[in-house]
Coordinates of N, CA, C and O and ligand atoms in Angstrom, one line a residue:
M1 N 68.0 -73.9 -49.4 CA 68.7 -74.3 -50.6 C 68.8 -73.2 -51.6 O 67.8 -72.6 -52.0
D2 N 70.1 -72.8 -52.0 CA 70.3 -71.8 -53.0 C 70.7 -72.6 -54.3 O 71.7 -73.3 -54.2
A3 N 69.9 -72.5 -55.3 CA 70.1 -73.3 -56.5 C 71.5 -73.2 -57.1 O 72.0 -74.1 -57.8
D4 N 72.1 -72.0 -56.9 CA 73.4 -71.7 -57.5 C 74.6 -72.0 -56.6 O 75.7 -71.7 -56.9
C5 N 74.3 -72.6 -55.4 CA 75.3 -72.7 -54.4 C 76.0 -74.0 -54.4 O 75.3 -75.1 -54.2
I6 N 77.3 -74.0 -54.6 CA 78.0 -75.3 -54.7 C 78.0 -76.1 -53.4 O 78.0 -77.3 -53.4
F7 N 78.1 -75.3 -52.3 CA 78.1 -76.0 -51.0 C 76.7 -76.6 -50.6 O 76.6 -77.7 -50.0
C8 N 75.6 -76.0 -51.1 CA 74.3 -76.6 -50.9 C 74.2 -77.9 -51.7 O 73.7 -78.9 -51.2
K9 N 74.9 -77.9 -52.9 CA 74.8 -79.1 -53.7 C 75.7 -80.2 -53.1 O 75.3 -81.4 -53.2
I10 N 76.8 -79.8 -52.4 CA 77.6 -80.9 -51.7 C 76.8 -81.4 -50.6 O 76.7 -82.6 -50.3
A11 N 76.1 -80.5 -49.8 CA 75.4 -80.9 -48.6 C 74.2 -81.8 -49.0 O 73.9 -82.8 -48.3
N12 N 73.6 -81.5 -50.1 CA 72.4 -82.4 -50.5 C 72.8 -83.5 -51.4 O 71.9 -84.2 -52.0
R13 N 74.1 -83.7 -51.6 CA 74.6 -84.8 -52.3 C 74.4 -84.8 -53.9 O 74.6 -85.8 -54.5
S14 N 73.9 -83.6 -54.4 CA 73.8 -83.6 -55.8 C 75.1 -83.4 -56.5 O 75.3 -83.6 -57.7
I15 N 76.1 -82.9 -55.8 CA 77.5 -83.0 -56.2 C 78.2 -83.9 -55.3 O 78.2 -83.7 -54.1
P16 N 78.8 -85.0 -55.8 CA 79.5 -86.0 -54.9 C 80.8 -85.5 -54.4 O 81.7 -85.0 -55.1
A17 N 80.9 -85.4 -53.1 CA 82.2 -85.1 -52.4 C 82.2 -86.0 -51.2 O 81.2 -86.1 -50.4
P18 N 83.3 -86.7 -51.0 CA 83.4 -87.6 -49.8 C 83.3 -86.7 -48.5 O 83.9 -85.7 -48.4
L19 N 82.4 -87.1 -47.6 CA 82.1 -86.4 -46.4 C 83.0 -86.9 -45.3 O 83.1 -88.2 -45.2
V20 N 83.7 -86.1 -44.6 CA 84.5 -86.5 -43.4 C 83.7 -86.5 -42.2 O 84.1 -87.0 -41.1
F21 N 82.5 -85.9 -42.2 CA 81.6 -85.8 -41.0 C 80.2 -85.5 -41.6 O 80.0 -84.8 -42.5
E22 N 79.2 -86.1 -40.9 CA 77.8 -85.9 -41.3 C 77.0 -86.0 -40.0 O 77.1 -86.9 -39.3
S23 N 76.1 -85.0 -39.9 CA 75.1 -85.0 -38.8 C 73.8 -84.5 -39.4 O 73.8 -84.0 -40.5
P24 N 72.7 -84.5 -38.7 CA 71.5 -83.9 -39.3 C 71.6 -82.5 -39.7 O 70.9 -82.1 -40.7
D25 N 72.5 -81.7 -39.1 CA 72.5 -80.3 -39.4 C 73.8 -79.8 -40.1 O 73.9 -78.7 -40.6
V26 N 74.8 -80.7 -40.0 CA 76.2 -80.2 -40.4 C 76.9 -81.3 -41.2 O 76.7 -82.5 -41.0
V27 N 77.6 -80.9 -42.3 CA 78.5 -81.8 -43.0 C 79.9 -81.2 -43.1 O 80.0 -80.0 -43.0
A28 N 80.9 -82.0 -43.4 CA 82.2 -81.6 -43.6 C 82.9 -82.4 -44.7 O 82.6 -83.6 -44.8
F29 N 83.8 -81.7 -45.4 CA 84.5 -82.4 -46.5 C 85.8 -81.7 -46.7 O 86.1 -80.6 -46.2
Q30 N 86.7 -82.4 -47.5 CA 88.0 -81.9 -47.7 C 87.9 -80.6 -48.7 O 87.2 -80.7 -49.6
D31 N 88.7 -79.6 -48.4 CA 88.8 -78.5 -49.3 C 89.5 -78.9 -50.6 O 90.5 -79.7 -50.6
I32 N 89.0 -78.5 -51.7 CA 89.5 -78.9 -53.0 C 90.9 -78.3 -53.3 O 91.6 -78.9 -54.1
N33 N 91.2 -77.3 -52.6 CA 92.5 -76.6 -52.8 C 93.2 -76.4 -51.4 O 93.3 -75.3 -50.9
P34 N 93.7 -77.5 -50.9 CA 94.1 -77.5 -49.5 C 95.3 -76.5 -49.2 O 96.2 -76.5 -50.0
Q35 N 95.2 -75.8 -48.1 CA 96.2 -74.8 -47.8 C 97.1 -75.3 -46.6 O 98.0 -74.6 -46.1
A36 N 96.9 -76.5 -46.2 CA 97.7 -77.2 -45.1 C 97.5 -78.7 -45.3 O 96.6 -79.1 -46.0
P37 N 98.3 -79.5 -44.7 CA 98.2 -80.9 -44.8 C 96.8 -81.4 -44.5 O 96.3 -82.4 -45.1
Q38 N 96.2 -80.8 -43.5 CA 94.7 -81.1 -43.2 C 94.0 -79.8 -43.5 O 94.2 -78.8 -42.8
H39 N 93.0 -79.9 -44.3 CA 92.1 -78.7 -44.6 C 90.7 -79.2 -44.9 O 90.4 -79.7 -46.0
V40 N 89.9 -79.0 -43.9 CA 88.5 -79.5 -44.0 C 87.6 -78.3 -43.9 O 87.9 -77.3 -43.2
L41 N 86.4 -78.3 -44.6 CA 85.4 -77.3 -44.5 C 84.2 -77.9 -43.8 O 83.7 -79.0 -44.2
I42 N 83.7 -77.2 -42.8 CA 82.6 -77.6 -42.0 C 81.4 -76.6 -42.3 O 81.6 -75.4 -42.2
I43 N 80.3 -77.1 -42.8 CA 79.2 -76.2 -43.2 C 77.9 -76.7 -42.6 O 77.7 -77.9 -42.3
P44 N 76.9 -75.8 -42.4 CA 75.6 -76.2 -42.1 C 74.9 -76.7 -43.4 O 75.2 -76.2 -44.5
R45 N 74.0 -77.7 -43.2 CA 73.3 -78.2 -44.4 C 72.5 -77.1 -45.0 O 72.4 -77.0 -46.3
E46 N 71.9 -76.2 -44.2 CA 71.0 -75.1 -44.7 C 71.9 -74.0 -45.1 O 73.0 -73.7 -44.6
H47 N 71.4 -73.3 -46.1 CA 72.2 -72.2 -46.7 C 72.1 -70.9 -45.8 O 71.0 -70.3 -45.6
Y48 N 73.2 -70.4 -45.3 CA 73.4 -69.1 -44.7 C 74.6 -68.5 -45.4 O 75.6 -69.2 -45.5
A49 N 74.5 -67.2 -45.8 CA 75.6 -66.6 -46.5 C 76.9 -66.5 -45.7 O 78.0 -66.7 -46.2
N50 N 76.7 -66.3 -44.4 CA 77.9 -66.1 -43.5 C 77.4 -66.2 -42.1 O 76.2 -66.4 -41.8
V51 N 78.4 -66.0 -41.2 CA 78.1 -66.3 -39.8 C 77.2 -65.3 -39.2 O 76.3 -65.6 -38.3
G52 N 77.2 -64.0 -39.7 CA 76.3 -63.0 -39.2 C 74.8 -63.3 -39.6 O 73.9 -63.1 -38.8
E53 N 74.7 -63.7 -40.9 CA 73.3 -64.1 -41.3 C 72.7 -65.2 -40.5 O 71.6 -65.2 -40.1
L54 N 73.5 -66.2 -40.2 CA 73.1 -67.3 -39.3 C 72.7 -66.8 -37.9 O 71.6 -67.1 -37.4
A55 N 73.5 -66.0 -37.3 CA 73.3 -65.5 -36.0 C 72.0 -64.7 -35.9 O 71.2 -64.8 -35.0
R56 N 71.9 -63.8 -36.9 CA 70.7 -62.9 -37.0 C 69.4 -63.7 -37.2 O 68.3 -63.2 -36.9
S57 N 69.5 -64.9 -37.8 CA 68.3 -65.6 -38.1 C 67.8 -66.4 -36.9 O 66.8 -67.1 -37.0
G58 N 68.5 -66.2 -35.8 CA 68.0 -66.9 -34.5 C 68.5 -68.3 -34.4 O 68.0 -69.1 -33.6
Q59 N 69.5 -68.7 -35.2 CA 69.9 -70.1 -35.3 C 71.3 -70.3 -34.6 O 72.1 -71.1 -35.0
Q60 N 71.5 -69.5 -33.5 CA 72.8 -69.5 -32.8 C 73.2 -70.9 -32.4 O 74.4 -71.2 -32.4
A61 N 72.3 -71.7 -32.0 CA 72.7 -73.1 -31.6 C 73.4 -73.8 -32.7 O 74.3 -74.7 -32.4
L62 N 73.1 -73.5 -33.9 CA 73.7 -74.2 -35.0 C 75.2 -73.8 -35.1 O 76.1 -74.7 -35.5
L63 N 75.6 -72.6 -34.7 CA 77.0 -72.3 -34.6 C 77.8 -73.2 -33.7 O 78.9 -73.6 -33.9
G64 N 77.1 -73.5 -32.5 CA 77.7 -74.5 -31.6 C 77.9 -75.8 -32.2 O 78.9 -76.5 -32.0
K65 N 76.9 -76.3 -33.0 CA 77.0 -77.6 -33.6 C 78.2 -77.6 -34.7 O 78.9 -78.6 -34.8
I66 N 78.3 -76.5 -35.4 CA 79.4 -76.4 -36.4 C 80.8 -76.5 -35.7 O 81.7 -77.2 -36.1
L67 N 80.9 -75.7 -34.6 CA 82.2 -75.7 -33.9 C 82.4 -77.1 -33.2 O 83.6 -77.6 -33.1
S68 N 81.4 -77.7 -32.6 CA 81.6 -79.0 -32.0 C 82.0 -80.0 -33.1 O 82.9 -80.9 -32.8
A69 N 81.4 -79.9 -34.3 CA 81.8 -80.9 -35.3 C 83.3 -80.6 -35.7 O 84.0 -81.6 -35.9
A70 N 83.7 -79.4 -35.7 CA 85.1 -79.1 -36.1 C 86.0 -79.7 -35.1 O 87.1 -80.3 -35.4
T71 N 85.7 -79.6 -33.8 CA 86.6 -80.1 -32.8 C 86.6 -81.6 -32.8 O 87.7 -82.3 -32.7
E72 N 85.5 -82.2 -33.1 CA 85.4 -83.7 -33.3 C 86.3 -84.2 -34.4 O 87.0 -85.2 -34.3
I73 N 86.2 -83.5 -35.6 CA 87.0 -83.8 -36.7 C 88.5 -83.6 -36.4 O 89.3 -84.5 -36.8
A74 N 88.8 -82.5 -35.8 CA 90.2 -82.3 -35.4 C 90.8 -83.4 -34.6 O 91.9 -83.9 -34.8
T75 N 90.0 -83.9 -33.6 CA 90.4 -85.0 -32.8 C 90.6 -86.3 -33.6 O 91.6 -87.0 -33.5
K76 N 89.6 -86.5 -34.5 CA 89.7 -87.7 -35.4 C 90.9 -87.6 -36.3 O 91.5 -88.7 -36.6
L77 N 91.3 -86.4 -36.7 CA 92.5 -86.3 -37.6 C 93.8 -86.3 -36.8 O 94.9 -86.1 -37.4
G78 N 93.7 -86.4 -35.5 CA 94.9 -86.5 -34.7 C 95.6 -85.1 -34.4 O 96.8 -85.0 -34.2
L79 N 94.8 -84.0 -34.5 CA 95.4 -82.7 -34.4 C 95.4 -82.1 -33.0 O 95.9 -80.9 -32.8
D80 N 94.8 -82.8 -32.0 CA 94.7 -82.2 -30.7 C 96.1 -81.8 -30.1 O 96.2 -80.7 -29.6
A81 N 97.1 -82.7 -30.3 CA 98.4 -82.4 -29.6 C 99.1 -81.3 -30.4 O 99.7 -80.4 -29.8
S82 N 99.1 -81.3 -31.7 CA 99.8 -80.3 -32.5 C 99.1 -79.0 -32.6 O 99.7 -78.0 -32.8
G83 N 97.8 -79.0 -32.6 CA 97.0 -77.8 -32.7 C 96.4 -77.6 -34.1 O 96.8 -78.3 -35.1
Y84 N 95.6 -76.6 -34.2 CA 94.9 -76.4 -35.5 C 94.3 -75.0 -35.5 O 94.3 -74.3 -34.4
R85 N 93.7 -74.6 -36.6 CA 93.1 -73.3 -36.7 C 91.7 -73.4 -37.3 O 91.5 -74.2 -38.3
L86 N 90.7 -72.7 -36.7 CA 89.4 -72.6 -37.2 C 89.2 -71.2 -37.7 O 89.4 -70.3 -36.9
V87 N 88.7 -71.0 -38.9 CA 88.5 -69.7 -39.4 C 87.3 -69.6 -40.3 O 87.0 -70.6 -41.1
T88 N 86.5 -68.5 -40.2 CA 85.4 -68.4 -41.2 C 85.6 -67.0 -41.8 O 85.4 -65.9 -41.2
N89 N 86.0 -67.0 -43.1 CA 86.2 -65.8 -43.8 C 84.8 -65.2 -44.1 O 83.9 -65.9 -44.5
T90 N 84.7 -63.9 -44.0 CA 83.4 -63.2 -44.1 C 83.5 -62.0 -45.0 O 84.3 -61.1 -44.7
G91 N 82.8 -62.0 -46.1 CA 82.8 -60.8 -47.0 C 84.1 -60.6 -47.8 O 85.0 -61.4 -47.7
K92 N 84.1 -59.4 -48.4 CA 85.2 -59.1 -49.3 C 86.5 -59.0 -48.6 O 87.5 -59.7 -49.0
D93 N 86.6 -58.2 -47.6 CA 87.9 -58.1 -46.9 C 88.3 -59.3 -46.1 O 89.5 -59.6 -45.9
G94 N 87.3 -60.2 -45.8 CA 87.6 -61.4 -45.1 C 88.1 -62.5 -46.1 O 88.6 -63.5 -45.7
G95 N 88.0 -62.2 -47.4 CA 88.5 -63.1 -48.4 C 87.5 -64.3 -48.7 O 87.9 -65.3 -49.2
Q96 N 86.2 -64.0 -48.4 CA 85.2 -65.1 -48.7 C 84.9 -65.2 -50.1 O 84.6 -64.2 -50.8
T97 N 85.0 -66.4 -50.7 CA 84.7 -66.7 -52.1 C 83.5 -67.5 -52.3 O 82.8 -67.4 -53.3
V98 N 83.1 -68.3 -51.4 CA 81.9 -69.1 -51.5 C 80.9 -68.6 -50.4 O 81.2 -68.6 -49.2
K99 N 79.7 -68.2 -50.9 CA 78.8 -67.4 -50.1 C 77.8 -68.4 -49.3 O 76.6 -68.1 -49.3
H100 N 78.4 -69.5 -48.8 CA 77.6 -70.4 -48.0 C 78.6 -70.6 -46.8 O 79.7 -71.0 -46.9
L101 N 78.1 -70.2 -45.6 CA 78.9 -70.2 -44.4 C 79.7 -71.5 -44.3 O 79.2 -72.6 -44.5
H102 N 81.0 -71.3 -44.1 CA 81.9 -72.5 -43.9 C 83.0 -72.1 -42.9 O 83.4 -71.0 -42.9
V103 N 83.3 -73.1 -42.1 CA 84.5 -72.9 -41.2 C 85.6 -73.8 -41.7 O 85.4 -75.0 -42.0
H104 N 86.7 -73.1 -41.9 CA 87.9 -73.9 -42.3 C 88.6 -74.5 -41.1 O 88.8 -73.8 -40.1
L105 N 88.9 -75.8 -41.2 CA 89.8 -76.4 -40.2 C 91.1 -76.7 -40.9 O 91.2 -77.4 -41.9
L106 N 92.2 -76.0 -40.3 CA 93.5 -76.1 -40.9 C 94.5 -76.7 -39.9 O 94.5 -76.2 -38.7
G107 N 95.3 -77.6 -40.3 CA 96.3 -78.2 -39.4 C 97.3 -79.0 -40.1 O 97.2 -79.2 -41.3
G108 N 98.2 -79.5 -39.3 CA 99.3 -80.4 -39.9 C 100.5 -79.7 -40.2 O 101.5 -80.3 -40.6
R109 N 100.6 -78.4 -40.0 CA 101.8 -77.6 -40.1 C 101.7 -76.4 -39.2 O 100.5 -75.9 -38.9
P110 N 102.8 -75.7 -38.8 CA 102.6 -74.5 -38.1 C 102.0 -73.4 -39.1 O 102.5 -73.3 -40.2
L111 N 101.1 -72.7 -38.6 CA 100.4 -71.7 -39.4 C 100.8 -70.3 -39.0 O 100.9 -70.0 -37.8
G112 N 101.1 -69.5 -40.0 CA 101.6 -68.1 -39.7 C 100.5 -67.2 -39.1 O 99.3 -67.4 -39.3
W113 N 101.0 -66.2 -38.3 CA 100.1 -65.2 -37.8 C 100.8 -63.9 -37.8 O 102.0 -63.9 -37.4
P114 N 100.3 -62.7 -38.2 CA 98.9 -62.6 -38.7 C 98.7 -63.1 -40.1 O 99.7 -63.3 -40.8
P115 N 97.5 -63.5 -40.4 CA 97.2 -63.9 -41.8 C 97.5 -62.8 -42.8 O 97.5 -61.6 -42.4
G116 N 97.7 -63.2 -44.0 CA 98.1 -62.2 -45.1 C 97.0 -61.2 -45.4 O 95.8 -61.4 -45.0
Ligands
LIG1 P1 86.6 -69.0 -48.7 O1 87.6 -68.3 -49.6 O2 86.8 -68.8 -47.2 O3 85.2 -68.6 -49.2 O4 86.8 -70.5 -48.9 C1 86.1 -71.3 -49.9 C2 86.9 -72.6 -50.0 O5 86.1 -73.5 -50.7 C3 88.2 -72.5 -50.7 O6 89.3 -72.9 -49.8 C4 88.1 -73.4 -51.9 O7 89.3 -74.1 -52.2 C5 87.0 -74.3 -51.4 N1 86.1 -74.9 -52.4 C6 85.5 -74.3 -53.5 N2 84.8 -75.2 -54.2 C7 85.0 -76.4 -53.6 C8 84.5 -77.7 -53.9 N3 83.7 -78.0 -54.9 N4 84.9 -78.7 -53.0 C9 85.7 -78.5 -52.0 N5 86.1 -77.2 -51.7 C10 85.8 -76.2 -52.5
LIG2 ZN1 74.4 -72.9 -50.0

């Protein structure tokens, strides 16, 4: 738990946000500023700054749980046929603004490539 981290507070329910998915290790909630008709953030309950920090800490299995949760949510949202994108912005050039690892699930419209 990072006392200044908004996603830690969402995960431990000290900031109320409706959860679209919950498991012992992972939670997911709607992005407050959605960039697509469906925009969900999937996070580990435990604080890791980014995907590299998690992998280096020996918790690689948690990455699988996060991605499994993302695919489960995509199916629940009816995105399997139309498709979707999973992305985890990392660091300054990656455009990361919240320093608690999160995977964006985006869908519901065609998404451009390459990203800006
Ligand atoms: P990133 O730029 O990849 O770090 O993404 C951070 C995301 O968190 C952005 O899409 C924000 O809209 C989203 N966000 C920030 N604060 C909240 C919040 N309190 N609840 C839900 N989403 C948030
Ligand atoms: Zn955190």
